[in-house]
Amino acid sequence: DSRATEIGHVWRTMKDTAQDFNTRVVALAQFNREAYKSEKRPYFHQVEGSGEGEKAVDVGMVLWTELNNGQPGARPATIHVDYQRDEDAGTEVNLVFDGRIMEFRSASQPPIDFND
């Protein structure tokens, strides 16, 4: 099988399993080469096998962190809702990724001070 066929099978199997168990699934996926060549944030349609992904998912989100930006140990991050079945997409949630404790937090929360 081709790589695209394999990825499509994974997306369909994940959707079928979620429906069988009446549950929600969160999947992490790799972006295609096009996304890595751009200096802009990636979009859901740039996820590897996204054609099958868009058929399988109800909401497609991209978690984006900005490297070399922000304070030491903490950098800006955003969750972008790029794809939403039967509804408008475009919602953004601003976060901060704190690499010292490997945690995402709301951008409106004050940073953790380890000296207190």
JSON list of C-alpha atoms in Angstrom, two decimals:
[
{"chain": "A", "resi": 1, "resn": "ASP", "atom": "CA", "xyz": [0.00, 0.00, 0.00]},
{"chain": "A", "resi": 2, "resn": "SER", "atom": "CA", "xyz": [1.01, 3.59, -0.50]},
{"chain": "A", "resi": 3, "resn": "ARG", "atom": "CA", "xyz": [1.70, 5.91, 2.39]},
{"chain": "A", "resi": 4, "resn": "ALA", "atom": "CA", "xyz": [-1.52, 7.86, 1.68]},
{"chain": "A", "resi": 5, "resn": "THR", "atom": "CA", "xyz": [-3.55, 4.63, 1.80]},
{"chain": "A", "resi": 6, "resn": "GLU", "atom": "CA", "xyz": [-1.97, 3.67, 5.12]},
{"chain": "A", "resi": 7, "resn": "ILE", "atom": "CA", "xyz": [-2.66, 7.09, 6.66]},
{"chain": "A", "resi": 8, "resn": "GLY", "atom": "CA", "xyz": [-6.24, 7.02, 5.38]},
{"chain": "A", "resi": 9, "resn": "HIS", "atom": "CA", "xyz": [-6.72, 3.59, 6.98]},
{"chain": "A", "resi": 10, "resn": "VAL", "atom": "CA", "xyz": [-5.47, 4.92, 10.33]},
{"chain": "A", "resi": 11, "resn": "TRP", "atom": "CA", "xyz": [-7.88, 7.90, 10.23]},
{"chain": "A", "resi": 12, "resn": "ARG", "atom": "CA", "xyz": [-10.87, 5.68, 9.28]},
{"chain": "A", "resi": 13, "resn": "THR", "atom": "CA", "xyz": [-10.03, 3.05, 11.91]},
{"chain": "A", "resi": 14, "resn": "MET", "atom": "CA", "xyz": [-9.73, 5.74, 14.58]},
{"chain": "A", "resi": 15, "resn": "LYS", "atom": "CA", "xyz": [-13.13, 7.19, 13.65]},
{"chain": "A", "resi": 16, "resn": "ASP", "atom": "CA", "xyz": [-14.80, 3.75, 13.55]},
{"chain": "A", "resi": 17, "resn": "THR", "atom": "CA", "xyz": [-13.34, 2.83, 16.94]},
{"chain": "A", "resi": 18, "resn": "ALA", "atom": "CA", "xyz": [-14.52, 6.10, 18.50]},
{"chain": "A", "resi": 19, "resn": "GLN", "atom": "CA", "xyz": [-18.02, 5.50, 17.15]},
{"chain": "A", "resi": 20, "resn": "ASP", "atom": "CA", "xyz": [-18.05, 1.88, 18.38]},
{"chain": "A", "resi": 21, "resn": "PHE", "atom": "CA", "xyz": [-17.16, 2.98, 21.91]},
{"chain": "A", "resi": 22, "resn": "ASN", "atom": "CA", "xyz": [-19.17, 6.23, 21.78]},
{"chain": "A", "resi": 23, "resn": "THR", "atom": "CA", "xyz": [-16.16, 8.24, 22.86]},
{"chain": "A", "resi": 24, "resn": "ARG", "atom": "CA", "xyz": [-13.99, 11.14, 21.72]},
{"chain": "A", "resi": 25, "resn": "VAL", "atom": "CA", "xyz": [-10.47, 10.79, 20.42]},
{"chain": "A", "resi": 26, "resn": "VAL", "atom": "CA", "xyz": [-7.63, 13.28, 20.37]},
{"chain": "A", "resi": 27, "resn": "ALA", "atom": "CA", "xyz": [-4.98, 12.46, 17.79]},
{"chain": "A", "resi": 28, "resn": "LEU", "atom": "CA", "xyz": [-1.58, 13.99, 17.23]},
{"chain": "A", "resi": 29, "resn": "ALA", "atom": "CA", "xyz": [-0.39, 14.15, 13.65]},
{"chain": "A", "resi": 30, "resn": "GLN", "atom": "CA", "xyz": [2.67, 15.22, 11.72]},
{"chain": "A", "resi": 31, "resn": "PHE", "atom": "CA", "xyz": [2.54, 18.06, 9.21]},
{"chain": "A", "resi": 32, "resn": "ASN", "atom": "CA", "xyz": [3.49, 17.52, 5.58]},
{"chain": "A", "resi": 33, "resn": "ARG", "atom": "CA", "xyz": [6.64, 18.99, 4.01]},
{"chain": "A", "resi": 34, "resn": "GLU", "atom": "CA", "xyz": [4.77, 22.05, 2.77]},
{"chain": "A", "resi": 35, "resn": "ALA", "atom": "CA", "xyz": [4.14, 23.16, 6.35]},
{"chain": "A", "resi": 36, "resn": "TYR", "atom": "CA", "xyz": [7.80, 22.93, 7.33]},
{"chain": "A", "resi": 37, "resn": "LYS", "atom": "CA", "xyz": [8.95, 25.03, 4.37]},
{"chain": "A", "resi": 38, "resn": "SER", "atom": "CA", "xyz": [6.75, 27.96, 5.39]},
{"chain": "A", "resi": 39, "resn": "GLU", "atom": "CA", "xyz": [7.64, 30.43, 8.11]},
{"chain": "A", "resi": 40, "resn": "LYS", "atom": "CA", "xyz": [3.95, 30.92, 8.91]},
{"chain": "A", "resi": 41, "resn": "ARG", "atom": "CA", "xyz": [1.99, 28.79, 11.30]},
{"chain": "A", "resi": 42, "resn": "PRO", "atom": "CA", "xyz": [0.76, 25.50, 9.83]},
{"chain": "A", "resi": 43, "resn": "TYR", "atom": "CA", "xyz": [-2.89, 24.77, 9.05]},
{"chain": "A", "resi": 44, "resn": "PHE", "atom": "CA", "xyz": [-4.95, 21.60, 9.50]},
{"chain": "A", "resi": 45, "resn": "HIS", "atom": "CA", "xyz": [-5.00, 20.95, 5.74]},
{"chain": "A", "resi": 46, "resn": "GLN", "atom": "CA", "xyz": [-1.20, 20.56, 5.97]},
{"chain": "A", "resi": 47, "resn": "VAL", "atom": "CA", "xyz": [-1.47, 17.55, 8.30]},
{"chain": "A", "resi": 48, "resn": "GLU", "atom": "CA", "xyz": [-0.16, 14.43, 6.62]},
{"chain": "A", "resi": 49, "resn": "GLY", "atom": "CA", "xyz": [-3.15, 12.66, 5.08]},
{"chain": "A", "resi": 50, "resn": "SER", "atom": "CA", "xyz": [-5.45, 15.57, 5.91]},
{"chain": "A", "resi": 51, "resn": "GLY", "atom": "CA", "xyz": [-7.90, 14.68, 3.14]},
{"chain": "A", "resi": 52, "resn": "GLU", "atom": "CA", "xyz": [-8.82, 11.55, 5.07]},
{"chain": "A", "resi": 53, "resn": "GLY", "atom": "CA", "xyz": [-8.48, 13.47, 8.33]},
{"chain": "A", "resi": 54, "resn": "GLU", "atom": "CA", "xyz": [-11.11, 16.00, 7.30]},
{"chain": "A", "resi": 55, "resn": "LYS", "atom": "CA", "xyz": [-13.48, 13.13, 6.50]},
{"chain": "A", "resi": 56, "resn": "ALA", "atom": "CA", "xyz": [-12.85, 11.52, 9.90]},
{"chain": "A", "resi": 57, "resn": "VAL", "atom": "CA", "xyz": [-12.71, 14.42, 12.38]},
{"chain": "A", "resi": 58, "resn": "ASP", "atom": "CA", "xyz": [-15.33, 16.82, 13.66]},
{"chain": "A", "resi": 59, "resn": "VAL", "atom": "CA", "xyz": [-12.82, 19.43, 14.83]},
{"chain": "A", "resi": 60, "resn": "GLY", "atom": "CA", "xyz": [-9.30, 19.93, 13.47]},
{"chain": "A", "resi": 61, "resn": "MET", "atom": "CA", "xyz": [-6.99, 21.98, 15.68]},
{"chain": "A", "resi": 62, "resn": "VAL", "atom": "CA", "xyz": [-3.40, 23.08, 15.33]},
{"chain": "A", "resi": 63, "resn": "LEU", "atom": "CA", "xyz": [-1.22, 23.72, 18.38]},
{"chain": "A", "resi": 64, "resn": "TRP", "atom": "CA", "xyz": [1.47, 26.23, 17.41]},
{"chain": "A", "resi": 65, "resn": "THR", "atom": "CA", "xyz": [4.35, 27.44, 19.54]},
{"chain": "A", "resi": 66, "resn": "GLU", "atom": "CA", "xyz": [6.71, 30.19, 18.53]},
{"chain": "A", "resi": 67, "resn": "LEU", "atom": "CA", "xyz": [10.33, 29.19, 18.90]},
{"chain": "A", "resi": 68, "resn": "ASN", "atom": "CA", "xyz": [12.88, 31.83, 19.86]},
{"chain": "A", "resi": 69, "resn": "ASN", "atom": "CA", "xyz": [10.16, 34.17, 21.11]},
{"chain": "A", "resi": 70, "resn": "GLY", "atom": "CA", "xyz": [9.05, 35.04, 24.63]},
{"chain": "A", "resi": 71, "resn": "GLN", "atom": "CA", "xyz": [10.74, 34.81, 27.99]},
{"chain": "A", "resi": 72, "resn": "PRO", "atom": "CA", "xyz": [13.33, 32.17, 28.90]},
{"chain": "A", "resi": 73, "resn": "GLY", "atom": "CA", "xyz": [11.48, 28.96, 29.73]},
{"chain": "A", "resi": 74, "resn": "ALA", "atom": "CA", "xyz": [8.15, 30.27, 28.41]},
{"chain": "A", "resi": 75, "resn": "ARG", "atom": "CA", "xyz": [7.08, 30.99, 24.84]},
{"chain": "A", "resi": 76, "resn": "PRO", "atom": "CA", "xyz": [3.82, 32.04, 23.16]},
{"chain": "A", "resi": 77, "resn": "ALA", "atom": "CA", "xyz": [1.54, 29.29, 21.89]},
{"chain": "A", "resi": 78, "resn": "THR", "atom": "CA", "xyz": [-1.83, 29.27, 20.20]},
{"chain": "A", "resi": 79, "resn": "ILE", "atom": "CA", "xyz": [-4.49, 26.65, 19.55]},
{"chain": "A", "resi": 80, "resn": "HIS", "atom": "CA", "xyz": [-6.13, 27.37, 16.21]},
{"chain": "A", "resi": 81, "resn": "VAL", "atom": "CA", "xyz": [-9.43, 25.66, 15.34]},
{"chain": "A", "resi": 82, "resn": "ASP", "atom": "CA", "xyz": [-8.85, 25.39, 11.58]},
{"chain": "A", "resi": 83, "resn": "TYR", "atom": "CA", "xyz": [-11.51, 22.87, 10.68]},
{"chain": "A", "resi": 84, "resn": "GLN", "atom": "CA", "xyz": [-14.92, 22.32, 12.21]},
{"chain": "A", "resi": 85, "resn": "ARG", "atom": "CA", "xyz": [-17.52, 20.10, 10.55]},
{"chain": "A", "resi": 86, "resn": "ASP", "atom": "CA", "xyz": [-20.76, 21.93, 9.76]},
{"chain": "A", "resi": 87, "resn": "GLU", "atom": "CA", "xyz": [-19.68, 25.10, 11.59]},
{"chain": "A", "resi": 88, "resn": "ASP", "atom": "CA", "xyz": [-17.37, 28.06, 11.13]},
{"chain": "A", "resi": 89, "resn": "ALA", "atom": "CA", "xyz": [-13.77, 27.60, 12.16]},
{"chain": "A", "resi": 90, "resn": "GLY", "atom": "CA", "xyz": [-11.29, 30.27, 13.10]},
{"chain": "A", "resi": 91, "resn": "THR", "atom": "CA", "xyz": [-11.32, 30.26, 16.90]},
{"chain": "A", "resi": 92, "resn": "GLU", "atom": "CA", "xyz": [-7.97, 30.92, 18.58]},
{"chain": "A", "resi": 93, "resn": "VAL", "atom": "CA", "xyz": [-6.92, 30.31, 22.17]},
{"chain": "A", "resi": 94, "resn": "ASN", "atom": "CA", "xyz": [-3.77, 32.12, 23.32]},
{"chain": "A", "resi": 95, "resn": "LEU", "atom": "CA", "xyz": [-1.50, 30.13, 25.61]},
{"chain": "A", "resi": 96, "resn": "VAL", "atom": "CA", "xyz": [2.02, 30.15, 26.98]},
{"chain": "A", "resi": 97, "resn": "PHE", "atom": "CA", "xyz": [4.20, 27.04, 26.94]},
{"chain": "A", "resi": 98, "resn": "ASP", "atom": "CA", "xyz": [6.40, 26.89, 30.03]},
{"chain": "A", "resi": 99, "resn": "GLY", "atom": "CA", "xyz": [9.27, 24.58, 29.15]},
{"chain": "A", "resi": 100, "resn": "ARG", "atom": "CA", "xyz": [10.56, 24.52, 32.73]},
{"chain": "A", "resi": 101, "resn": "ILE", "atom": "CA", "xyz": [7.56, 22.50, 33.85]},
{"chain": "A", "resi": 102, "resn": "MET", "atom": "CA", "xyz": [6.38, 21.25, 30.41]},
{"chain": "A", "resi": 103, "resn": "GLU", "atom": "CA", "xyz": [2.97, 22.88, 30.75]},
{"chain": "A", "resi": 104, "resn": "PHE", "atom": "CA", "xyz": [0.63, 25.00, 28.69]},
{"chain": "A", "resi": 105, "resn": "ARG", "atom": "CA", "xyz": [-1.26, 27.73, 30.55]},
{"chain": "A", "resi": 106, "resn": "SER", "atom": "CA", "xyz": [-3.58, 30.56, 29.61]},
{"chain": "A", "resi": 107, "resn": "ALA", "atom": "CA", "xyz": [-1.76, 33.62, 28.33]},
{"chain": "A", "resi": 108, "resn": "SER", "atom": "CA", "xyz": [-3.74, 35.68, 30.84]},
{"chain": "A", "resi": 109, "resn": "GLN", "atom": "CA", "xyz": [-2.34, 33.77, 33.85]},
{"chain": "A", "resi": 110, "resn": "PRO", "atom": "CA", "xyz": [0.78, 35.19, 35.49]},
{"chain": "A", "resi": 111, "resn": "PRO", "atom": "CA", "xyz": [3.96, 33.15, 35.06]},
{"chain": "A", "resi": 112, "resn": "ILE", "atom": "CA", "xyz": [5.01, 30.78, 37.82]},
{"chain": "A", "resi": 113, "resn": "ASP", "atom": "CA", "xyz": [7.75, 32.25, 40.01]},
{"chain": "A", "resi": 114, "resn": "PHE", "atom": "CA", "xyz": [9.99, 29.50, 41.31]},
{"chain": "A", "resi": 115, "resn": "ASN", "atom": "CA", "xyz": [11.57, 31.90, 43.82]},
{"chain": "A", "resi": 116, "resn": "ASP", "atom": "CA", "xyz": [8.43, 32.20, 45.98]}
]
